[in-house]
Amino acid sequence: MTFSALSHLECPRCGATHDADQIIGLCPCGSPLLARYGVPAVDKADLVSRAPDLWRYHELLPVRSPSNVVTLGEGMTPLLPMTRYGASIGVERLLMKDEGLIPTGTFKARGAAVGVSRAAEVGVRKIAMPTNGNAGSAWAAYAARAGMEALIAMPIAAPEICRREVVAVGARLQLIDGLIGDAAAYVRAQPGYFDASTLKEPYRIEGKKTMGLEIAEQLGWSVPDVIVYPTGGGVGIIGIWKALTELRDLGWISGPLPRLVAVQSTGCAPIVRAWEKGLSESEPWPDARTVAFGITVPKALGDFLVLQAIAETGGCAVAVDDADILAEQHLVARLEGTFICPEGAANFAAIRTLRDSGWIGPDDQVVALNTGAGLKYPETVPL
């Protein structure tokens, strides 16, 4: 049996196709590349006997040989009913997919697991990347697991725990006095490393898309009405959209796709502004800052794909204030016992807003992604 049905890489902007079995970053036109698959020799019933991790979907992932899988046990995070909180805001069918329970404490482990595995498989031995914190600590951990050298550049204001994680696993940490764009400029100037920046390699998105695959499987191969996602670089929301379209093409799900909601902070909301203006891509956000540090991305490389995902699913983009983010973080913890990250809390602030406006109805089934453990952000809880 073929482990992966990976066929080729495709550019969503110019339509060019590329051989997947090479070290490659962006399309020559400057766009991210997307992995495409043939029809896998698998039925969804075959998944029952497989381990409860993201590699259960290996036919729809890009790693060709099981011997090249680099894993820390990532995937199949719980889909929790948020009964008390949902009742308090009038969304009775509210669920939370809790990525705080994954290795390294955030959903970034998904992209790192698949990205590092595939990079090693095609011959990459040294990676470098800019990060707001969690992606860097995840990629550093998986690089260590693979015996790969890693250089991680992050703003000096990034969460301390993320900085310490990078050092703990032996990666080289470079702190930058600036934002993620400044960290990216530093990485571009370093010779000899493969640039694993957001969407500058094709496979991080394949790890992130397993959140969408899992949601569908956990709901009995059906989909919710709405999926709400905190959006910085946008890989997660693009990945979920990609997963659901692939499942639809396979005939594993049917009917309308969930309405996808991109959530940002009012302190950094380029996707929201572009959506409100009806633009196909965003404009750089000046003086970006928010307590939800992971979504402080003034200009995302894949913004056009985020906006396409929103448009094609009838979704929307919403910006919420930092004060509301922290208030919802504390309320969710008190009502549900789940200490979620600020980025995840932004989703709940957005759900409240969308319910108040009527965009989310009382009978809608809504899935909110909590993208990381609140324990990584101890400064958000005053003592």
PDB file of C-alpha atoms in Angstrom, residues 174-372:
ATOM      1  CA  GLN A 174      18.305  34.977  17.729  1.00  0.00           C
ATOM      2  CA  LEU A 175      16.258  37.696  19.441  1.00  0.00           C
ATOM      3  CA  ILE A 176      15.209  40.618  17.242  1.00  0.00           C
ATOM      4  CA  ASP A 177      14.322  44.143  18.361  1.00  0.00           C
ATOM      5  CA  GLY A 178      11.230  44.457  16.171  1.00  0.00           C
ATOM      6  CA  LEU A 179       8.320  42.445  14.754  1.00  0.00           C
ATOM      7  CA  ILE A 180       8.142  39.154  12.875  1.00  0.00           C
ATOM      8  CA  GLY A 181       8.907  40.907   9.584  1.00  0.00           C
ATOM      9  CA  ASP A 182      12.210  42.072  11.055  1.00  0.00           C
ATOM     10  CA  ALA A 183      12.940  38.504  12.167  1.00  0.00           C
ATOM     11  CA  ALA A 184      12.178  37.338   8.626  1.00  0.00           C
ATOM     12  CA  ALA A 185      14.689  39.837   7.214  1.00  0.00           C
ATOM     13  CA  TYR A 186      17.335  38.425   9.541  1.00  0.00           C
ATOM     14  CA  VAL A 187      16.602  34.861   8.431  1.00  0.00           C
ATOM     15  CA  ARG A 188      16.832  35.798   4.747  1.00  0.00           C
ATOM     16  CA  ALA A 189      20.354  37.099   5.357  1.00  0.00           C
ATOM     17  CA  GLN A 190      21.632  33.822   6.837  1.00  0.00           C
ATOM     18  CA  PRO A 191      23.334  31.557   4.272  1.00  0.00           C
ATOM     19  CA  GLY A 192      23.160  27.780   4.283  1.00  0.00           C
ATOM     20  CA  TYR A 193      19.697  27.330   5.857  1.00  0.00           C
ATOM     21  CA  PHE A 194      16.431  26.205   4.297  1.00  0.00           C
ATOM     22  CA  ASP A 195      13.873  28.967   4.961  1.00  0.00           C
ATOM     23  CA  ALA A 196      10.939  27.324   6.754  1.00  0.00           C
ATOM     24  CA  SER A 197       9.004  30.581   7.194  1.00  0.00           C
ATOM     25  CA  THR A 198       5.206  30.528   7.135  1.00  0.00           C
ATOM     26  CA  LEU A 199       4.062  29.265   3.705  1.00  0.00           C
ATOM     27  CA  LYS A 200       7.575  29.585   2.248  1.00  0.00           C
ATOM     28  CA  GLU A 201       7.708  25.803   2.249  1.00  0.00           C
ATOM     29  CA  PRO A 202       4.731  23.695   1.110  1.00  0.00           C
ATOM     30  CA  TYR A 203       4.219  21.283   3.981  1.00  0.00           C
ATOM     31  CA  ARG A 204       3.490  23.178   7.208  1.00  0.00           C
ATOM     32  CA  ILE A 205      -0.026  23.687   5.853  1.00  0.00           C
ATOM     33  CA  GLU A 206      -0.414  19.920   5.417  1.00  0.00           C
ATOM     34  CA  GLY A 207       0.138  19.397   9.129  1.00  0.00           C
ATOM     35  CA  LYS A 208      -2.278  22.193  10.005  1.00  0.00           C
ATOM     36  CA  LYS A 209      -4.982  20.791   7.727  1.00  0.00           C
ATOM     37  CA  THR A 210      -5.276  17.744   9.994  1.00  0.00           C
ATOM     38  CA  MET A 211      -7.291  19.933  12.376  1.00  0.00           C
ATOM     39  CA  GLY A 212      -9.985  20.018   9.686  1.00  0.00           C
ATOM     40  CA  LEU A 213      -9.705  16.283   9.039  1.00  0.00           C
ATOM     41  CA  GLU A 214     -10.083  15.575  12.749  1.00  0.00           C
ATOM     42  CA  ILE A 215     -13.073  17.876  13.204  1.00  0.00           C
ATOM     43  CA  ALA A 216     -14.925  16.051  10.426  1.00  0.00           C
ATOM     44  CA  GLU A 217     -14.045  12.628  11.813  1.00  0.00           C
ATOM     45  CA  GLN A 218     -14.905  13.600  15.388  1.00  0.00           C
ATOM     46  CA  LEU A 219     -18.321  14.795  14.205  1.00  0.00           C
ATOM     47  CA  GLY A 220     -19.031  11.478  12.461  1.00  0.00           C
ATOM     48  CA  TRP A 221     -17.957  12.725   9.012  1.00  0.00           C
ATOM     49  CA  SER A 222     -20.180  15.754   9.141  1.00  0.00           C
ATOM     50  CA  VAL A 223     -19.184  19.393   9.511  1.00  0.00           C
ATOM     51  CA  PRO A 224     -20.288  22.223  11.798  1.00  0.00           C
ATOM     52  CA  ASP A 225     -22.026  25.360  10.590  1.00  0.00           C
ATOM     53  CA  VAL A 226     -19.168  27.663  11.592  1.00  0.00           C
ATOM     54  CA  ILE A 227     -15.440  27.278  12.347  1.00  0.00           C
ATOM     55  CA  VAL A 228     -13.739  30.210  14.090  1.00  0.00           C
ATOM     56  CA  TYR A 229      -9.979  30.630  13.890  1.00  0.00           C
ATOM     57  CA  PRO A 230      -7.443  33.194  15.200  1.00  0.00           C
ATOM     58  CA  THR A 231      -5.574  34.434  12.159  1.00  0.00           C
ATOM     59  CA  GLY A 232      -2.029  35.724  11.907  1.00  0.00           C
ATOM     60  CA  GLY A 233      -0.140  34.051   9.073  1.00  0.00           C
ATOM     61  CA  GLY A 234      -3.364  32.227   8.272  1.00  0.00           C
ATOM     62  CA  VAL A 235      -1.938  28.745   7.708  1.00  0.00           C
ATOM     63  CA  GLY A 236      -4.477  27.115  10.008  1.00  0.00           C
ATOM     64  CA  ILE A 237      -7.587  28.525   8.357  1.00  0.00           C
ATOM     65  CA  ILE A 238      -6.171  27.809   4.893  1.00  0.00           C
ATOM     66  CA  GLY A 239      -5.314  24.285   6.006  1.00  0.00           C
ATOM     67  CA  ILE A 240      -8.773  23.597   7.429  1.00  0.00           C
ATOM     68  CA  TRP A 241     -10.352  24.868   4.202  1.00  0.00           C
ATOM     69  CA  LYS A 242      -7.997  22.653   2.165  1.00  0.00           C
ATOM     70  CA  ALA A 243      -8.801  19.612   4.314  1.00  0.00           C
ATOM     71  CA  LEU A 244     -12.537  20.047   3.976  1.00  0.00           C
ATOM     72  CA  THR A 245     -12.368  20.487   0.199  1.00  0.00           C
ATOM     73  CA  GLU A 246     -10.239  17.342  -0.061  1.00  0.00           C
ATOM     74  CA  LEU A 247     -12.742  15.386   2.047  1.00  0.00           C
ATOM     75  CA  ARG A 248     -15.585  16.675  -0.107  1.00  0.00           C
ATOM     76  CA  ASP A 249     -13.743  15.602  -3.259  1.00  0.00           C
ATOM     77  CA  LEU A 250     -13.291  12.133  -1.738  1.00  0.00           C
ATOM     78  CA  GLY A 251     -17.016  11.961  -0.944  1.00  0.00           C
ATOM     79  CA  TRP A 252     -16.328  11.595   2.778  1.00  0.00           C
ATOM     80  CA  ILE A 253     -18.381  14.694   3.608  1.00  0.00           C
ATOM     81  CA  SER A 254     -21.204  16.367   1.722  1.00  0.00           C
ATOM     82  CA  GLY A 255     -23.246  19.542   1.766  1.00  0.00           C
ATOM     83  CA  PRO A 256     -22.075  23.114   2.361  1.00  0.00           C
ATOM     84  CA  LEU A 257     -18.693  23.683   3.972  1.00  0.00           C
ATOM     85  CA  PRO A 258     -18.590  25.473   7.343  1.00  0.00           C
ATOM     86  CA  ARG A 259     -18.564  29.253   7.252  1.00  0.00           C
ATOM     87  CA  LEU A 260     -14.957  30.131   8.111  1.00  0.00           C
ATOM     88  CA  VAL A 261     -14.283  33.089  10.397  1.00  0.00           C
ATOM     89  CA  ALA A 262     -10.865  34.756  10.576  1.00  0.00           C
ATOM     90  CA  VAL A 263     -10.381  36.483  13.933  1.00  0.00           C
ATOM     91  CA  GLN A 264      -7.819  39.207  14.538  1.00  0.00           C
ATOM     92  CA  SER A 265      -7.098  41.863  17.144  1.00  0.00           C
ATOM     93  CA  THR A 266      -8.014  45.499  16.547  1.00  0.00           C
ATOM     94  CA  GLY A 267      -4.309  46.147  17.147  1.00  0.00           C
ATOM     95  CA  CYS A 268      -3.358  44.112  14.061  1.00  0.00           C
ATOM     96  CA  ALA A 269      -6.222  43.419  11.657  1.00  0.00           C
ATOM     97  CA  PRO A 270      -4.998  43.477   8.039  1.00  0.00           C
ATOM     98  CA  ILE A 271      -7.200  40.539   6.978  1.00  0.00           C
ATOM     99  CA  VAL A 272     -10.293  42.135   8.538  1.00  0.00           C
ATOM    100  CA  ARG A 273      -9.638  45.445   6.828  1.00  0.00           C
ATOM    101  CA  ALA A 274      -9.117  43.729   3.461  1.00  0.00           C
ATOM    102  CA  TRP A 275     -12.315  41.708   3.874  1.00  0.00           C
ATOM    103  CA  GLU A 276     -14.309  44.807   4.803  1.00  0.00           C
ATOM    104  CA  LYS A 277     -12.966  46.603   1.714  1.00  0.00           C
ATOM    105  CA  GLY A 278     -13.611  43.644  -0.578  1.00  0.00           C
ATOM    106  CA  LEU A 279      -9.912  43.329  -1.449  1.00  0.00           C
ATOM    107  CA  SER A 280      -8.272  40.117  -2.648  1.00  0.00           C
ATOM    108  CA  GLU A 281      -5.194  40.655  -0.474  1.00  0.00           C
ATOM    109  CA  SER A 282      -4.299  42.739   2.554  1.00  0.00           C
ATOM    110  CA  GLU A 283      -2.225  45.855   3.054  1.00  0.00           C
ATOM    111  CA  PRO A 284       0.528  46.006   5.721  1.00  0.00           C
ATOM    112  CA  TRP A 285      -0.772  47.006   9.154  1.00  0.00           C
ATOM    113  CA  PRO A 286       1.175  49.883  10.760  1.00  0.00           C
ATOM    114  CA  ASP A 287       2.348  49.734  14.385  1.00  0.00           C
ATOM    115  CA  ALA A 288       0.987  46.221  14.953  1.00  0.00           C
ATOM    116  CA  ARG A 289       0.568  45.187  18.584  1.00  0.00           C
ATOM    117  CA  THR A 290      -1.776  42.953  20.582  1.00  0.00           C
ATOM    118  CA  VAL A 291      -1.805  40.842  23.735  1.00  0.00           C
ATOM    119  CA  ALA A 292      -2.496  37.886  21.412  1.00  0.00           C
ATOM    120  CA  PHE A 293       1.128  37.924  20.301  1.00  0.00           C
ATOM    121  CA  GLY A 294       0.816  34.915  18.010  1.00  0.00           C
ATOM    122  CA  ILE A 295      -1.456  36.797  15.608  1.00  0.00           C
ATOM    123  CA  THR A 296       0.721  39.916  15.377  1.00  0.00           C
ATOM    124  CA  VAL A 297       1.365  39.513  11.646  1.00  0.00           C
ATOM    125  CA  PRO A 298       1.152  42.871   9.815  1.00  0.00           C
ATOM    126  CA  LYS A 299       1.144  41.292   6.340  1.00  0.00           C
ATOM    127  CA  ALA A 300       0.665  37.567   5.676  1.00  0.00           C
ATOM    128  CA  LEU A 301       2.181  35.899   2.615  1.00  0.00           C
ATOM    129  CA  GLY A 302      -0.941  33.762   2.208  1.00  0.00           C
ATOM    130  CA  ASP A 303      -3.476  36.517   2.861  1.00  0.00           C
ATOM    131  CA  PHE A 304      -5.086  36.017  -0.564  1.00  0.00           C
ATOM    132  CA  LEU A 305      -5.788  32.385   0.311  1.00  0.00           C
ATOM    133  CA  VAL A 306      -7.319  33.337   3.684  1.00  0.00           C
ATOM    134  CA  LEU A 307      -9.616  35.821   1.968  1.00  0.00           C
ATOM    135  CA  GLN A 308     -10.529  33.254  -0.684  1.00  0.00           C
ATOM    136  CA  ALA A 309     -11.374  30.673   1.996  1.00  0.00           C
ATOM    137  CA  ILE A 310     -13.641  33.186   3.755  1.00  0.00           C
ATOM    138  CA  ALA A 311     -15.353  34.213   0.520  1.00  0.00           C
ATOM    139  CA  GLU A 312     -15.926  30.725  -0.837  1.00  0.00           C
ATOM    140  CA  THR A 313     -17.479  29.482   2.414  1.00  0.00           C
ATOM    141  CA  GLY A 314     -19.638  32.542   3.094  1.00  0.00           C
ATOM    142  CA  GLY A 315     -17.552  33.371   6.143  1.00  0.00           C
ATOM    143  CA  CYS A 316     -16.306  36.662   7.546  1.00  0.00           C
ATOM    144  CA  ALA A 317     -13.420  38.373   9.314  1.00  0.00           C
ATOM    145  CA  VAL A 318     -13.763  39.976  12.752  1.00  0.00           C
ATOM    146  CA  ALA A 319     -11.458  42.119  14.890  1.00  0.00           C
ATOM    147  CA  VAL A 320     -11.779  42.192  18.694  1.00  0.00           C
ATOM    148  CA  ASP A 321     -10.211  44.415  21.340  1.00  0.00           C
ATOM    149  CA  ASP A 322      -7.422  43.206  23.627  1.00  0.00           C
ATOM    150  CA  ALA A 323      -9.541  43.985  26.688  1.00  0.00           C
ATOM    151  CA  ASP A 324     -12.285  41.689  25.357  1.00  0.00           C
ATOM    152  CA  ILE A 325      -9.728  38.976  24.578  1.00  0.00           C
ATOM    153  CA  LEU A 326      -8.492  38.930  28.173  1.00  0.00           C
ATOM    154  CA  ALA A 327     -12.030  39.112  29.567  1.00  0.00           C
ATOM    155  CA  GLU A 328     -13.115  36.080  27.538  1.00  0.00           C
ATOM    156  CA  GLN A 329      -9.951  34.177  28.436  1.00  0.00           C
ATOM    157  CA  HIS A 330     -10.768  34.566  32.127  1.00  0.00           C
ATOM    158  CA  LEU A 331     -14.501  33.864  31.690  1.00  0.00           C
ATOM    159  CA  VAL A 332     -13.890  30.661  29.706  1.00  0.00           C
ATOM    160  CA  ALA A 333     -11.484  29.482  32.403  1.00  0.00           C
ATOM    161  CA  ARG A 334     -13.980  30.169  35.195  1.00  0.00           C
ATOM    162  CA  LEU A 335     -16.970  28.601  33.433  1.00  0.00           C
ATOM    163  CA  GLU A 336     -15.260  25.652  31.752  1.00  0.00           C
ATOM    164  CA  GLY A 337     -12.025  25.027  33.656  1.00  0.00           C
ATOM    165  CA  THR A 338      -9.954  25.488  30.504  1.00  0.00           C
ATOM    166  CA  PHE A 339      -7.072  27.968  30.619  1.00  0.00           C
ATOM    167  CA  ILE A 340      -6.781  28.906  26.959  1.00  0.00           C
ATOM    168  CA  CYS A 341      -4.271  31.117  25.171  1.00  0.00           C
ATOM    169  CA  PRO A 342      -5.059  34.746  24.221  1.00  0.00           C
ATOM    170  CA  GLU A 343      -5.293  33.815  20.536  1.00  0.00           C
ATOM    171  CA  GLY A 344      -7.888  31.168  21.369  1.00  0.00           C
ATOM    172  CA  ALA A 345      -9.708  33.629  23.612  1.00  0.00           C
ATOM    173  CA  ALA A 346      -9.978  36.031  20.677  1.00  0.00           C
ATOM    174  CA  ASN A 347     -12.246  33.448  19.054  1.00  0.00           C
ATOM    175  CA  PHE A 348     -14.662  33.521  21.958  1.00  0.00           C
ATOM    176  CA  ALA A 349     -14.771  37.322  21.919  1.00  0.00           C
ATOM    177  CA  ALA A 350     -15.584  37.097  18.205  1.00  0.00           C
ATOM    178  CA  ILE A 351     -18.281  34.458  18.736  1.00  0.00           C
ATOM    179  CA  ARG A 352     -19.941  36.693  21.309  1.00  0.00           C
ATOM    180  CA  THR A 353     -19.860  39.589  18.823  1.00  0.00           C
ATOM    181  CA  LEU A 354     -21.212  37.485  15.955  1.00  0.00           C
ATOM    182  CA  ARG A 355     -23.989  36.047  18.102  1.00  0.00           C
ATOM    183  CA  ASP A 356     -25.002  39.519  19.275  1.00  0.00           C
ATOM    184  CA  SER A 357     -25.209  40.680  15.645  1.00  0.00           C
ATOM    185  CA  GLY A 358     -27.191  37.611  14.567  1.00  0.00           C
ATOM    186  CA  TRP A 359     -24.499  36.392  12.140  1.00  0.00           C
ATOM    187  CA  ILE A 360     -24.272  33.267  14.299  1.00  0.00           C
ATOM    188  CA  GLY A 361     -27.734  31.880  14.983  1.00  0.00           C
ATOM    189  CA  PRO A 362     -28.928  30.180  18.193  1.00  0.00           C
ATOM    190  CA  ASP A 363     -29.038  26.758  16.520  1.00  0.00           C
ATOM    191  CA  ASP A 364     -25.704  26.954  14.711  1.00  0.00           C
ATOM    192  CA  GLN A 365     -23.076  24.391  15.605  1.00  0.00           C
ATOM    193  CA  VAL A 366     -19.872  26.362  16.103  1.00  0.00           C
ATOM    194  CA  VAL A 367     -16.312  25.056  16.531  1.00  0.00           C
ATOM    195  CA  ALA A 368     -13.741  27.388  18.070  1.00  0.00           C
ATOM    196  CA  LEU A 369     -10.060  26.514  17.843  1.00  0.00           C
ATOM    197  CA  ASN A 370      -8.044  27.089  20.987  1.00  0.00           C
ATOM    198  CA  THR A 371      -4.607  27.152  19.428  1.00  0.00           C
ATOM    199  CA  GLY A 372      -2.508  26.809  22.577  1.00  0.00           C
TER     200      GLY A 372
END
